[in-house]
Tab-separated table of C-alpha atoms in Angstrom:
chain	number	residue	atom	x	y	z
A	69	UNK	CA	-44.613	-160.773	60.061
A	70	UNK	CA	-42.754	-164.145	60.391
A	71	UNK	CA	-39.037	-164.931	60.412
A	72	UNK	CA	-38.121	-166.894	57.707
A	73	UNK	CA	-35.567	-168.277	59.564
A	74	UNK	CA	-38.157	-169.555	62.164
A	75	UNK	CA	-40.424	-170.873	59.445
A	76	UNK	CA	-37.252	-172.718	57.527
A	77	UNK	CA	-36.754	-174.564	61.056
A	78	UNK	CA	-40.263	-175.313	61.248
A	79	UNK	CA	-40.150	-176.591	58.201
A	80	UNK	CA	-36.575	-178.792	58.460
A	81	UNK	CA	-38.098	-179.776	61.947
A	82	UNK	CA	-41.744	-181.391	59.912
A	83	UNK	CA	-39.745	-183.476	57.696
A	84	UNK	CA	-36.911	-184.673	60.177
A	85	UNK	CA	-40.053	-185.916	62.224
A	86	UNK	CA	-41.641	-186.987	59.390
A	87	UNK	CA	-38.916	-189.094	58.077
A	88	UNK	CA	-38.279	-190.798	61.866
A	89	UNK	CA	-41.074	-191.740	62.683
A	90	UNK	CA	-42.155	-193.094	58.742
A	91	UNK	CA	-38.840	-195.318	59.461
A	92	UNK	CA	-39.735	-196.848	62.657
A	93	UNK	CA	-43.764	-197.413	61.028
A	94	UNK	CA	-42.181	-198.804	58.137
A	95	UNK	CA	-40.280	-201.596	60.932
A	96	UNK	CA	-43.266	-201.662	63.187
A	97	UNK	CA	-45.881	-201.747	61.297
A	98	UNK	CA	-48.063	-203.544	63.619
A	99	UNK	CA	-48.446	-200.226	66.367
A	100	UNK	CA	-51.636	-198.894	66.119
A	101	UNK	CA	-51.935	-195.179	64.635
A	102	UNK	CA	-48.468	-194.779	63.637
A	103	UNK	CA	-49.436	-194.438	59.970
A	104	UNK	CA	-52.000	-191.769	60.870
A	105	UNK	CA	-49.198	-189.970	63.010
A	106	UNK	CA	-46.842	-190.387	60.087
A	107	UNK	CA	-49.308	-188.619	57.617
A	108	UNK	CA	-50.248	-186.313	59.979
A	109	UNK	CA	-46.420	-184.722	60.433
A	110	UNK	CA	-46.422	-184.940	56.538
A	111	UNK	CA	-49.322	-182.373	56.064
A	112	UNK	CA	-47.754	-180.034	58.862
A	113	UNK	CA	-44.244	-180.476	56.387
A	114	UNK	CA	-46.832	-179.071	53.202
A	115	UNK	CA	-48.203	-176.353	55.617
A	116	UNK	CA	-44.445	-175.139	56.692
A	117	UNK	CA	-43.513	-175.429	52.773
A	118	UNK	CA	-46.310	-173.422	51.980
A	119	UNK	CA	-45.440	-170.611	54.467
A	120	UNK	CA	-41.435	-170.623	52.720
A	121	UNK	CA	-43.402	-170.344	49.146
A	122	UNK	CA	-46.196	-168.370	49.322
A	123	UNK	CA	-44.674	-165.097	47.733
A	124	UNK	CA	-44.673	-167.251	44.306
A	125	UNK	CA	-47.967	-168.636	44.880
A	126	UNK	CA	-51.149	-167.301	43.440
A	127	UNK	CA	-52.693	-165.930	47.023
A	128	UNK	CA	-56.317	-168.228	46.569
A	129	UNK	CA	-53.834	-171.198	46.138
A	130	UNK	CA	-51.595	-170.352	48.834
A	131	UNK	CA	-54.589	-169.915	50.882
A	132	UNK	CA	-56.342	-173.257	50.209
A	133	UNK	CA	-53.107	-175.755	50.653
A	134	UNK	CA	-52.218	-173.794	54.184
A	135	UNK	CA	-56.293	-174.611	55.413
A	136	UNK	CA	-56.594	-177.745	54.147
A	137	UNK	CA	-52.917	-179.349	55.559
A	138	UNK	CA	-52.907	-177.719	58.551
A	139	UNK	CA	-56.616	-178.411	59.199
A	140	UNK	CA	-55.715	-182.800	58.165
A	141	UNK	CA	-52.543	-182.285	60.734
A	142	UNK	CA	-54.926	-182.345	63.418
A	143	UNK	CA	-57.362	-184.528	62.009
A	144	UNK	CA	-54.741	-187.073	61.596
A	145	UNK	CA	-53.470	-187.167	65.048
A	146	UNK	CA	-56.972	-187.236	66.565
A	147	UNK	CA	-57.293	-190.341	64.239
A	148	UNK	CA	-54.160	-191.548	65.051
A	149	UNK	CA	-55.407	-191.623	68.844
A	150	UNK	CA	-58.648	-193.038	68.216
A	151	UNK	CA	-56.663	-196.185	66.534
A	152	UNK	CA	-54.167	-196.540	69.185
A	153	UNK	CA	-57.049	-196.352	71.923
A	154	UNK	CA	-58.730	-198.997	69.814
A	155	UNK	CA	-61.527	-196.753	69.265
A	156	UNK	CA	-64.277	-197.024	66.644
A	157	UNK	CA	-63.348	-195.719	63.471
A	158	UNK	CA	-65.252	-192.433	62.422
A	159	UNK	CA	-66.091	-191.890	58.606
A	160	UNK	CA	-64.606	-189.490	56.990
A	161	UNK	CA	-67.274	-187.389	55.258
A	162	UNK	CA	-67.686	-185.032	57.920
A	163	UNK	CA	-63.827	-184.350	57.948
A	164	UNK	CA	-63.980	-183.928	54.248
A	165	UNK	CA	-66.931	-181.367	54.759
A	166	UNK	CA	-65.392	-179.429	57.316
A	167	UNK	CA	-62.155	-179.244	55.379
A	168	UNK	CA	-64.459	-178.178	52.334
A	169	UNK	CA	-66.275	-175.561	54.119
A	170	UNK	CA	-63.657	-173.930	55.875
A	171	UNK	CA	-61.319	-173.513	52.527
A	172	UNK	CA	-64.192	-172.368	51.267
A	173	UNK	CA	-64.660	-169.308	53.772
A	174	UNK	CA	-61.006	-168.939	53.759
A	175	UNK	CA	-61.035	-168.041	50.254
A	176	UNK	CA	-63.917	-166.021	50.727
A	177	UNK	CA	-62.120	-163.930	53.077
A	178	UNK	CA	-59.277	-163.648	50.439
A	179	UNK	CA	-60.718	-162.495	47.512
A	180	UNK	CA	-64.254	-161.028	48.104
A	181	UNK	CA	-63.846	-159.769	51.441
A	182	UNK	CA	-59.963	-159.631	52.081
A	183	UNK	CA	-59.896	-160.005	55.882
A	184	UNK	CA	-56.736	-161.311	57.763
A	185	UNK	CA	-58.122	-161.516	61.433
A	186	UNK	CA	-60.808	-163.935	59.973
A	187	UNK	CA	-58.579	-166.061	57.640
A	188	UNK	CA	-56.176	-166.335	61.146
A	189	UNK	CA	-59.356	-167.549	63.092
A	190	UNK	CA	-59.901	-170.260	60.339
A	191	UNK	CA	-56.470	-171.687	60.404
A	192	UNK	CA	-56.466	-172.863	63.214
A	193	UNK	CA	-60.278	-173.699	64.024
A	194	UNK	CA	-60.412	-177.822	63.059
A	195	UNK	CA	-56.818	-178.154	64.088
A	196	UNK	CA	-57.010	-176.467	67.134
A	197	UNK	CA	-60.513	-178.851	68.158
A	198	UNK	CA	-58.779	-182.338	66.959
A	199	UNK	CA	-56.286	-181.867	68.869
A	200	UNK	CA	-58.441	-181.494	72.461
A	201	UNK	CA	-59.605	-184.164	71.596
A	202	UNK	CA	-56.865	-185.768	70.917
A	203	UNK	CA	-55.564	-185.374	74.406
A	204	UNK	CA	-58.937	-186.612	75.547
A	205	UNK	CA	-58.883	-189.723	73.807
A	206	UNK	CA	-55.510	-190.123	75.195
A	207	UNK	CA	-56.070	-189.586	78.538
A	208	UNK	CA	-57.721	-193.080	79.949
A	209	UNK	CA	-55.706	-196.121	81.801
A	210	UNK	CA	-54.425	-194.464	84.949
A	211	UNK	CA	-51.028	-192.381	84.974
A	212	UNK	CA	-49.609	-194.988	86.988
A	213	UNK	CA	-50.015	-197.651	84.207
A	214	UNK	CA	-49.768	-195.702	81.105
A	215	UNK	CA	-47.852	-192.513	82.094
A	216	UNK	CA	-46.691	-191.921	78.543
A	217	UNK	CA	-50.457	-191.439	77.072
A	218	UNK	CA	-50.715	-188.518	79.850
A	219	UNK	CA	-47.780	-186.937	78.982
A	220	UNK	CA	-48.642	-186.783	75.200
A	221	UNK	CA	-51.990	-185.942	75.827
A	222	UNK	CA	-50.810	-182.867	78.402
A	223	UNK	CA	-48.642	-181.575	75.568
A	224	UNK	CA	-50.950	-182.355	72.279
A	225	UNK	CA	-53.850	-180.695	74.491
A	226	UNK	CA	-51.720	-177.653	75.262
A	227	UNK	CA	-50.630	-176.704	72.092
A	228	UNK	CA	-54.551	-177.630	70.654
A	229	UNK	CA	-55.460	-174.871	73.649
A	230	UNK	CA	-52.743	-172.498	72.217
A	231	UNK	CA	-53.754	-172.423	68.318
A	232	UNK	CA	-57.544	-171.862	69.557
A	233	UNK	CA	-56.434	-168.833	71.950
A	234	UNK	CA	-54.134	-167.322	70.391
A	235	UNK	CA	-56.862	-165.234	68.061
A	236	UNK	CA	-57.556	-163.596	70.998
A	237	UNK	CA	-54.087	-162.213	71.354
A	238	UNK	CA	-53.961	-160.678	68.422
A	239	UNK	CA	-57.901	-159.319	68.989
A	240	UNK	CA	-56.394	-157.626	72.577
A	241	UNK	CA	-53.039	-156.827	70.879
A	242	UNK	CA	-54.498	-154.850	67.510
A	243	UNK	CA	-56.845	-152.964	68.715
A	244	UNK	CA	-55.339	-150.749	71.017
A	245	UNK	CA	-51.663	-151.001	69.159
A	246	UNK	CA	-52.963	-150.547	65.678
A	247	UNK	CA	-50.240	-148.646	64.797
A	248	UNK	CA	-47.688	-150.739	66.700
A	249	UNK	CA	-46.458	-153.764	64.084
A	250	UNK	CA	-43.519	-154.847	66.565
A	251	UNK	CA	-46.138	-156.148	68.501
A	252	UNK	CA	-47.641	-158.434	66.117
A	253	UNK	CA	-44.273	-159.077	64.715
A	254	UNK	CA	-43.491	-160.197	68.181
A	255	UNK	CA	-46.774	-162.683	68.839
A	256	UNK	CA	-46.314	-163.556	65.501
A	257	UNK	CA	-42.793	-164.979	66.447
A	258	UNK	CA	-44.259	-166.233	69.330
A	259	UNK	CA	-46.566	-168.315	67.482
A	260	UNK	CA	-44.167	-169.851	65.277
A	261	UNK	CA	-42.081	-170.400	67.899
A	262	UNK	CA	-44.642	-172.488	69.654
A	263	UNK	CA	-45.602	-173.982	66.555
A	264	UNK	CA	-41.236	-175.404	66.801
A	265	UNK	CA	-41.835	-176.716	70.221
A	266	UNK	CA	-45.001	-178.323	69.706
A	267	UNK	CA	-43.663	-180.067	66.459
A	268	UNK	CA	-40.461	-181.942	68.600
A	269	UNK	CA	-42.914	-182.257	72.072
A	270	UNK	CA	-45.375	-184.279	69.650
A	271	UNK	CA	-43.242	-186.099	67.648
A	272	UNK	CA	-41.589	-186.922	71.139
A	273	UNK	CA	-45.014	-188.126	72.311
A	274	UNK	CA	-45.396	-190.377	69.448
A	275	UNK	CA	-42.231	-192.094	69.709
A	276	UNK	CA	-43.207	-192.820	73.713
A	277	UNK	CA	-46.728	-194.013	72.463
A	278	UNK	CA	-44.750	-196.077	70.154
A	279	UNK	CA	-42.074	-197.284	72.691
A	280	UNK	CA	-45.653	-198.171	75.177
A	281	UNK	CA	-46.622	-200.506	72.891
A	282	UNK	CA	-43.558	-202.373	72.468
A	283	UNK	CA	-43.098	-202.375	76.045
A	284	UNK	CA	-46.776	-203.833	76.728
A	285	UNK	CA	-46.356	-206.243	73.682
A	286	UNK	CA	-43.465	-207.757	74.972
A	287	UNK	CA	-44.586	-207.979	78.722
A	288	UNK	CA	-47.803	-209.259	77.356
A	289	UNK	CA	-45.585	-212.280	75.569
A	290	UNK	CA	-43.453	-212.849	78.634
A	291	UNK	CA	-47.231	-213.020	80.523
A	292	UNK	CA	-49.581	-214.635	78.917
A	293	UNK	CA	-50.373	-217.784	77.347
A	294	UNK	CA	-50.507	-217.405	73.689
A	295	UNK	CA	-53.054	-219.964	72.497
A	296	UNK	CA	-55.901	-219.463	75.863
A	297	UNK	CA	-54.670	-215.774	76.118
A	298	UNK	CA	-54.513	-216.794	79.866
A	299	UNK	CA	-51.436	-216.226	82.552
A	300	UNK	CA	-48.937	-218.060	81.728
A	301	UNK	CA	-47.546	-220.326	84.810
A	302	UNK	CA	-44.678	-217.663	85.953
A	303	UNK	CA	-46.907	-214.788	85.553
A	304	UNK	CA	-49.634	-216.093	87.419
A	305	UNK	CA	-47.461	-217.784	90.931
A	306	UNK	CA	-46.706	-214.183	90.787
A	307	UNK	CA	-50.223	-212.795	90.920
A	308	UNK	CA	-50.719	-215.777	93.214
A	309	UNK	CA	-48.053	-214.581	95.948
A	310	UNK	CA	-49.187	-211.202	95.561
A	311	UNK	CA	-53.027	-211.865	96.193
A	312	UNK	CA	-52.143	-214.097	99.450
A	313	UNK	CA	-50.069	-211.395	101.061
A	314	UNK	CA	-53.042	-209.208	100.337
A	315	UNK	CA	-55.480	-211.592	101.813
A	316	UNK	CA	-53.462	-211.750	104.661
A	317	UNK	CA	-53.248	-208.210	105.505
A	318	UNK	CA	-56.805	-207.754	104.927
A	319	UNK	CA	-57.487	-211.165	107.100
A	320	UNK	CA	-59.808	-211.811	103.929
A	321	UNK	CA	-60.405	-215.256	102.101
A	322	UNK	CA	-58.647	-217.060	99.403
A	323	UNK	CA	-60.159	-219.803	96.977
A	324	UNK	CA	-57.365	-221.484	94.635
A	325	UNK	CA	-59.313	-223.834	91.883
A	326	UNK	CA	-57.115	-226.208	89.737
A	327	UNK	CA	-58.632	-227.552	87.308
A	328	UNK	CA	-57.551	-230.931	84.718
A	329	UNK	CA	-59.150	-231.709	81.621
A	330	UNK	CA	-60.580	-235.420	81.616
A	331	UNK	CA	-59.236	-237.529	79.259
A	332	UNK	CA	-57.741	-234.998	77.086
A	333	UNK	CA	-55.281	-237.378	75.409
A	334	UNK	CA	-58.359	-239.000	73.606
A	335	UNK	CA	-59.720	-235.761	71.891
A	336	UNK	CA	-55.651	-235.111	70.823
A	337	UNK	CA	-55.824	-238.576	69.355
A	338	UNK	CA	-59.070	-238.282	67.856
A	339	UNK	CA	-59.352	-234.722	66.538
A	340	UNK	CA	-55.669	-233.882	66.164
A	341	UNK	CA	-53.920	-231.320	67.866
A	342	UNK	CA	-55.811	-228.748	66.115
A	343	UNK	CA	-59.001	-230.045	67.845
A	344	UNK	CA	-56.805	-229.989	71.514
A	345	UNK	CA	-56.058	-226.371	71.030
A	346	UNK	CA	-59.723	-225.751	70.248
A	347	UNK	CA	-61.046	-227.911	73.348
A	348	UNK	CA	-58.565	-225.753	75.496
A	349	UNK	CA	-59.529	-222.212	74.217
A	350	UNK	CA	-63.382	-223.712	74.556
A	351	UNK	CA	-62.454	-224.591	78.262
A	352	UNK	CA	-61.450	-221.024	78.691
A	353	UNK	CA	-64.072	-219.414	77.303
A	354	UNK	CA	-66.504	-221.051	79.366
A	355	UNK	CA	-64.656	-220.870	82.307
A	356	UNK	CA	-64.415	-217.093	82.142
A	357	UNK	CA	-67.934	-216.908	81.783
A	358	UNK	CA	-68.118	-218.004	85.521
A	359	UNK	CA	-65.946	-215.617	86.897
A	360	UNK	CA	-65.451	-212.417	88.383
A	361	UNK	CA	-63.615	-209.024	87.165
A	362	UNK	CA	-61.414	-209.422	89.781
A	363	UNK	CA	-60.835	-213.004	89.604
A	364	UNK	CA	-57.286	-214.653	87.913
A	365	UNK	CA	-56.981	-217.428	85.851
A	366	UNK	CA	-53.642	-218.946	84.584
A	367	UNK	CA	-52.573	-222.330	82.505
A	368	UNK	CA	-49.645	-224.225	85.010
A	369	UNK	CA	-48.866	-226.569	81.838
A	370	UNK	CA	-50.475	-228.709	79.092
A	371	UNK	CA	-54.537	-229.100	80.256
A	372	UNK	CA	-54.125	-227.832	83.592
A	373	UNK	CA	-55.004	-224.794	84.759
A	374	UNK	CA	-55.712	-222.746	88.132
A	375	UNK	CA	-57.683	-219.981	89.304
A	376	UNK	CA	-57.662	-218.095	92.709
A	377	UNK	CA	-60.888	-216.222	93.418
A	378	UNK	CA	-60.209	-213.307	96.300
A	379	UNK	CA	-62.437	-212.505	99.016
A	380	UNK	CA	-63.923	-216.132	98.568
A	381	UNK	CA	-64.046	-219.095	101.251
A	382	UNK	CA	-64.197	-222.833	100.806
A	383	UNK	CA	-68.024	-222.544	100.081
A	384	UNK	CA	-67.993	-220.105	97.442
A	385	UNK	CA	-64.956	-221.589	96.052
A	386	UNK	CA	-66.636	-224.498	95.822
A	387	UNK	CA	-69.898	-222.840	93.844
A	388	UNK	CA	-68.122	-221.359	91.503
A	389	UNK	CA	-65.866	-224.998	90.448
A	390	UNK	CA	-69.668	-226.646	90.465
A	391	UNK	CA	-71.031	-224.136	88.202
A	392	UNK	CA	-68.059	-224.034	85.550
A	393	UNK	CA	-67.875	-227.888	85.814
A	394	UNK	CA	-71.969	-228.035	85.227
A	395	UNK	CA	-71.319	-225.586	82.233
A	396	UNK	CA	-68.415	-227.187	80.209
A	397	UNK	CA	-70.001	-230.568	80.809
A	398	UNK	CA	-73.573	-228.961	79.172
A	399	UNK	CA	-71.349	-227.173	76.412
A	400	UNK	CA	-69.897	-229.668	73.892
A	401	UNK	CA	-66.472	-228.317	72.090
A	402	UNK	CA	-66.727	-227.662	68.117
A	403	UNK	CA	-64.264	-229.159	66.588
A	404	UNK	CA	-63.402	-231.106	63.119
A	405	UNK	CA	-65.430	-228.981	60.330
A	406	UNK	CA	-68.910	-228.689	62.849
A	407	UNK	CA	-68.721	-231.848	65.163
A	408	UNK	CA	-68.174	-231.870	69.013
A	409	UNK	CA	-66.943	-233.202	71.530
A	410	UNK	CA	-67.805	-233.634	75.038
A	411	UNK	CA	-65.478	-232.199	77.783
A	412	UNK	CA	-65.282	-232.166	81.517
A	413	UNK	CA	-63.226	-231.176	84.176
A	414	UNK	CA	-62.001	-232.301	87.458
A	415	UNK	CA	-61.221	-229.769	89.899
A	416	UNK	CA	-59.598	-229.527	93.443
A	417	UNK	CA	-60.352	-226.305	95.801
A	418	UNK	CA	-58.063	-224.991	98.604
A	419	UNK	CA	-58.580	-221.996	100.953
A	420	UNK	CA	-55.191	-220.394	101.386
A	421	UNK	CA	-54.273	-220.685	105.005
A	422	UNK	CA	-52.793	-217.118	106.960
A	423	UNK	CA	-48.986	-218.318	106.224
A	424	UNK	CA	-49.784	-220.498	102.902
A	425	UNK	CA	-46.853	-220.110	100.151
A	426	UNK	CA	-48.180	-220.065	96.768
A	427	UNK	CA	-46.712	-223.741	96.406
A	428	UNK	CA	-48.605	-225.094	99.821
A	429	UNK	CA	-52.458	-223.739	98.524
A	430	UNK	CA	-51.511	-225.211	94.827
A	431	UNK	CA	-50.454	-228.456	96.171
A	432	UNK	CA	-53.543	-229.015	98.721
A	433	UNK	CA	-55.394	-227.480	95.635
A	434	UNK	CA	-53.784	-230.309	92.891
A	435	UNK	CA	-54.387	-233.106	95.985
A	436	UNK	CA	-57.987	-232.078	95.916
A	437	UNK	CA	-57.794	-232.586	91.996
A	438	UNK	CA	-56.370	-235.761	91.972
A	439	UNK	CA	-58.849	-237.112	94.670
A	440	UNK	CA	-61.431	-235.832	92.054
A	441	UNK	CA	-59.703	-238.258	89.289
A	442	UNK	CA	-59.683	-241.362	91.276
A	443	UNK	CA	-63.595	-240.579	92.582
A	444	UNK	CA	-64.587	-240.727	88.935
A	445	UNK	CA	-63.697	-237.605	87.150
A	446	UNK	CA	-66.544	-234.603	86.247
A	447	UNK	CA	-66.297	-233.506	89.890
A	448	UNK	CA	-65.591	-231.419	92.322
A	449	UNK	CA	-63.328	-231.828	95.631
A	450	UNK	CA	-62.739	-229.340	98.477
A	451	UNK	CA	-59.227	-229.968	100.568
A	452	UNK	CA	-59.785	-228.517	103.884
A	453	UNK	CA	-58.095	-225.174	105.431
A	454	UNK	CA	-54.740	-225.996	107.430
A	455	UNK	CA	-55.389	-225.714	110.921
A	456	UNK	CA	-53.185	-223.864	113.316
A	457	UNK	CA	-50.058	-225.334	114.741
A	458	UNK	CA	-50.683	-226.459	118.054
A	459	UNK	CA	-48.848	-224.530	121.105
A	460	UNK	CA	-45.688	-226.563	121.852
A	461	UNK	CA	-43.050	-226.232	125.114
A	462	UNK	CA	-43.944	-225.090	128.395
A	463	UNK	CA	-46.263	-222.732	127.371
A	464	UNK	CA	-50.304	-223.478	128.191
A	465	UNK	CA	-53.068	-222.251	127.504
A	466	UNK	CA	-54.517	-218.839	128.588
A	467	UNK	CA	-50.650	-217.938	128.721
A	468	UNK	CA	-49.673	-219.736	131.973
A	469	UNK	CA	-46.656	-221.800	132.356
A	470	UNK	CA	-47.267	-225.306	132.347
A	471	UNK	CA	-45.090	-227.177	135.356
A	472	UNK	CA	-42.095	-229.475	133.962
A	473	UNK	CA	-41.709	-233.065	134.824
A	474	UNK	CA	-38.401	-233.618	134.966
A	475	UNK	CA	-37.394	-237.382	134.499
């Protein structure tokens, strides 16, 4: 029923993939589910190798190596999605079970009850269900973000559609051709044929998985801070400019916080800088406790930090610096082996103006801070919203000319 020619390139095509993508896990080892993709493309290699040598195979074993490696294939790359998602790992008992169970029938099916239609059904049964769900677990983040997840999950989910359907092709095809082989011969190069396709479209989708992750790995380092896991200073003026043109669109408010450390230089000299990175990460912790999902926070350098809160005015600007500043001053930093240390914070508040720069609300934001310092530290200061520029030249209010005075 099946080329061999077809099955030799499936084959060739299992262990090309196979071997690529083992050498970039073996570089990379750090992507999530690569391994699992790796393995997975190795038991699809046994299941083509099986197919080439089954005429010098005892049928029951020929049968049992085909279910169980093409029935891991698609266990494998479900798992491999579940790791990449960061998704709970499942125990694999039930796997094992299934795996058991449906060799088990397969056999059956061989040599008690020879039945082809049946063993056909089986083949494809638990590879055919991991991967839909594969392309489920794939498909979260927004296409706009993570494109690449969408397209692997589009193919992975149309070829796990395929091996569950195409049963059903042969059911309509049989029946009322019985005595017809070329058509069978034909969906049976069909399938095969698919099976090519599907091998280079998913081994494609792995490798733009794998390139995803690099990509967001090495934004992510470009980004964000890498001891408070915060913006760093670049990455959030950006955020910065693009949340004041957004405010100003909408008309909507603006609160910019930054925030100093008191007296950080004495916990460095007394705790080391081990116990400065901890106070910082501690400052960040609790901090983020008092804001919103929609709120920004970034580190500008060394114990200073900022955060703009949208769709906030001076008052709740304001509320929010009071209630972090009451909570790190009530939350002593761990540090040395079990001591702490007390921390507090001095922090300015600005309310970005309708044509602020980033630069103008940080530096009424950092004036505000500094007035903090020199009123005693562990406080809170509001700088006022920029007021209008005042009409100049000979134009009045309520529109009218004003009369010149000449001389």
């Amino acid at each position: 029923m099946h080329s061999p020619t077809l099955i030799i390139l499936a084959a060739m095509l299992s262990m090309l993939i196979t071997a690529l993508l083992f050498a970039v896990w073996y570089f990379n080892r750090q992507i999530p589910g690569l391994r699992l993709w790796v393995l997975a493309f190795l038991s699809s290699s046994v299941f083509s190798t099986c197919l080439l040598v089954r005429d010098g195979l005892p049928e029951p074993l020929s049968v049992a190596v085909a279910q169980i490696s093409i029935s891991l294939t698609g266990y494998l790359c479900w798992m491999g999605s579940r790791v990449y998602m960061g998704r709970k790992p499942l125990r694999h008992g039930w796997a094992v079970l299934a795996v058991g169970l449906l060799t088990a029938v397969a056999l059956y099916f061989t040599m008690v009850r020879p039945h082809t239609g049946v063993r056909f059904v089986l083949a494809g049964l638990m590879s055919g269900v991991c991967f839909v769900l594969t392309a489920r677990t794939l498909a979260h983040g927004g296409f706009r973000q993570v494109p690449a997840r969408y397209l692997f999950s589009a193919m992975v989910g149309a070829h796990g559609l395929f091996v569950l359907l195409r049963p059903l092709a042969f059911a309509l095809a049989v029946p009322r051709n019985a005595g017809d082989g070329a058509l069978v011969a034909a969906l049976s190069h069909i399938v095969v044929l698919e099976s090519n396709a599907a091998l280079v479209l998913i081994g494609f989708g792995a490798l733009m998985l794998t390139n995803e992750f690099i990509t967001s790995e090495l934004r992510h380092l470009a980004e964000v801070d890498p001891l408070t896991n915060v913006f760093n200073r670049r990455a959030f003026l950006t955020l910065l400019d693009k949340a004041l043109s957004g405010a100003q669109r909408a008309q909507s408010g603006l609160a910019v916080l930054v925030l100093d450390l008191d007296h950080f230089k004495n916990i460095n000299d007394t705790w080391g800088h081990q116990g400065g990175d901890d106070a910082l990460c501690h400052f960040v912790q609790v901090a983020q406790r008092c804001l919103r999902n929609e709120d920004v926070m970034g580190r500008l350098g060394g114990e200073e930090f900022s955060i703009f809160l949208p769709n906030a005015d001076s008052a709740g600007g304001a509320a929010v610096a009071e209630r972090l500043r009451s909570l790190l001053e009530s939350t002593p930093v761990p540090v040395g082996g079990g001591a702490c240390a007390a921390l507090t914070v001095s922090i300015g508040v600005a309310l970005a103006g309708p044509a602020d720069a980033p630069d103008a609300v940080l530096q009424r934001a950092d004036e505000a801070m500094y007035q903090a310092k020199q009123r005693g530290r562990n406080r809170v200061e509001v700088q006022p919203a920029p007021s209008p520029a005042p009409l100049s030249g000979p134009v009045a209010a309520g529109g009218r000319v004003a009369p010149l005075v000449l001389g």
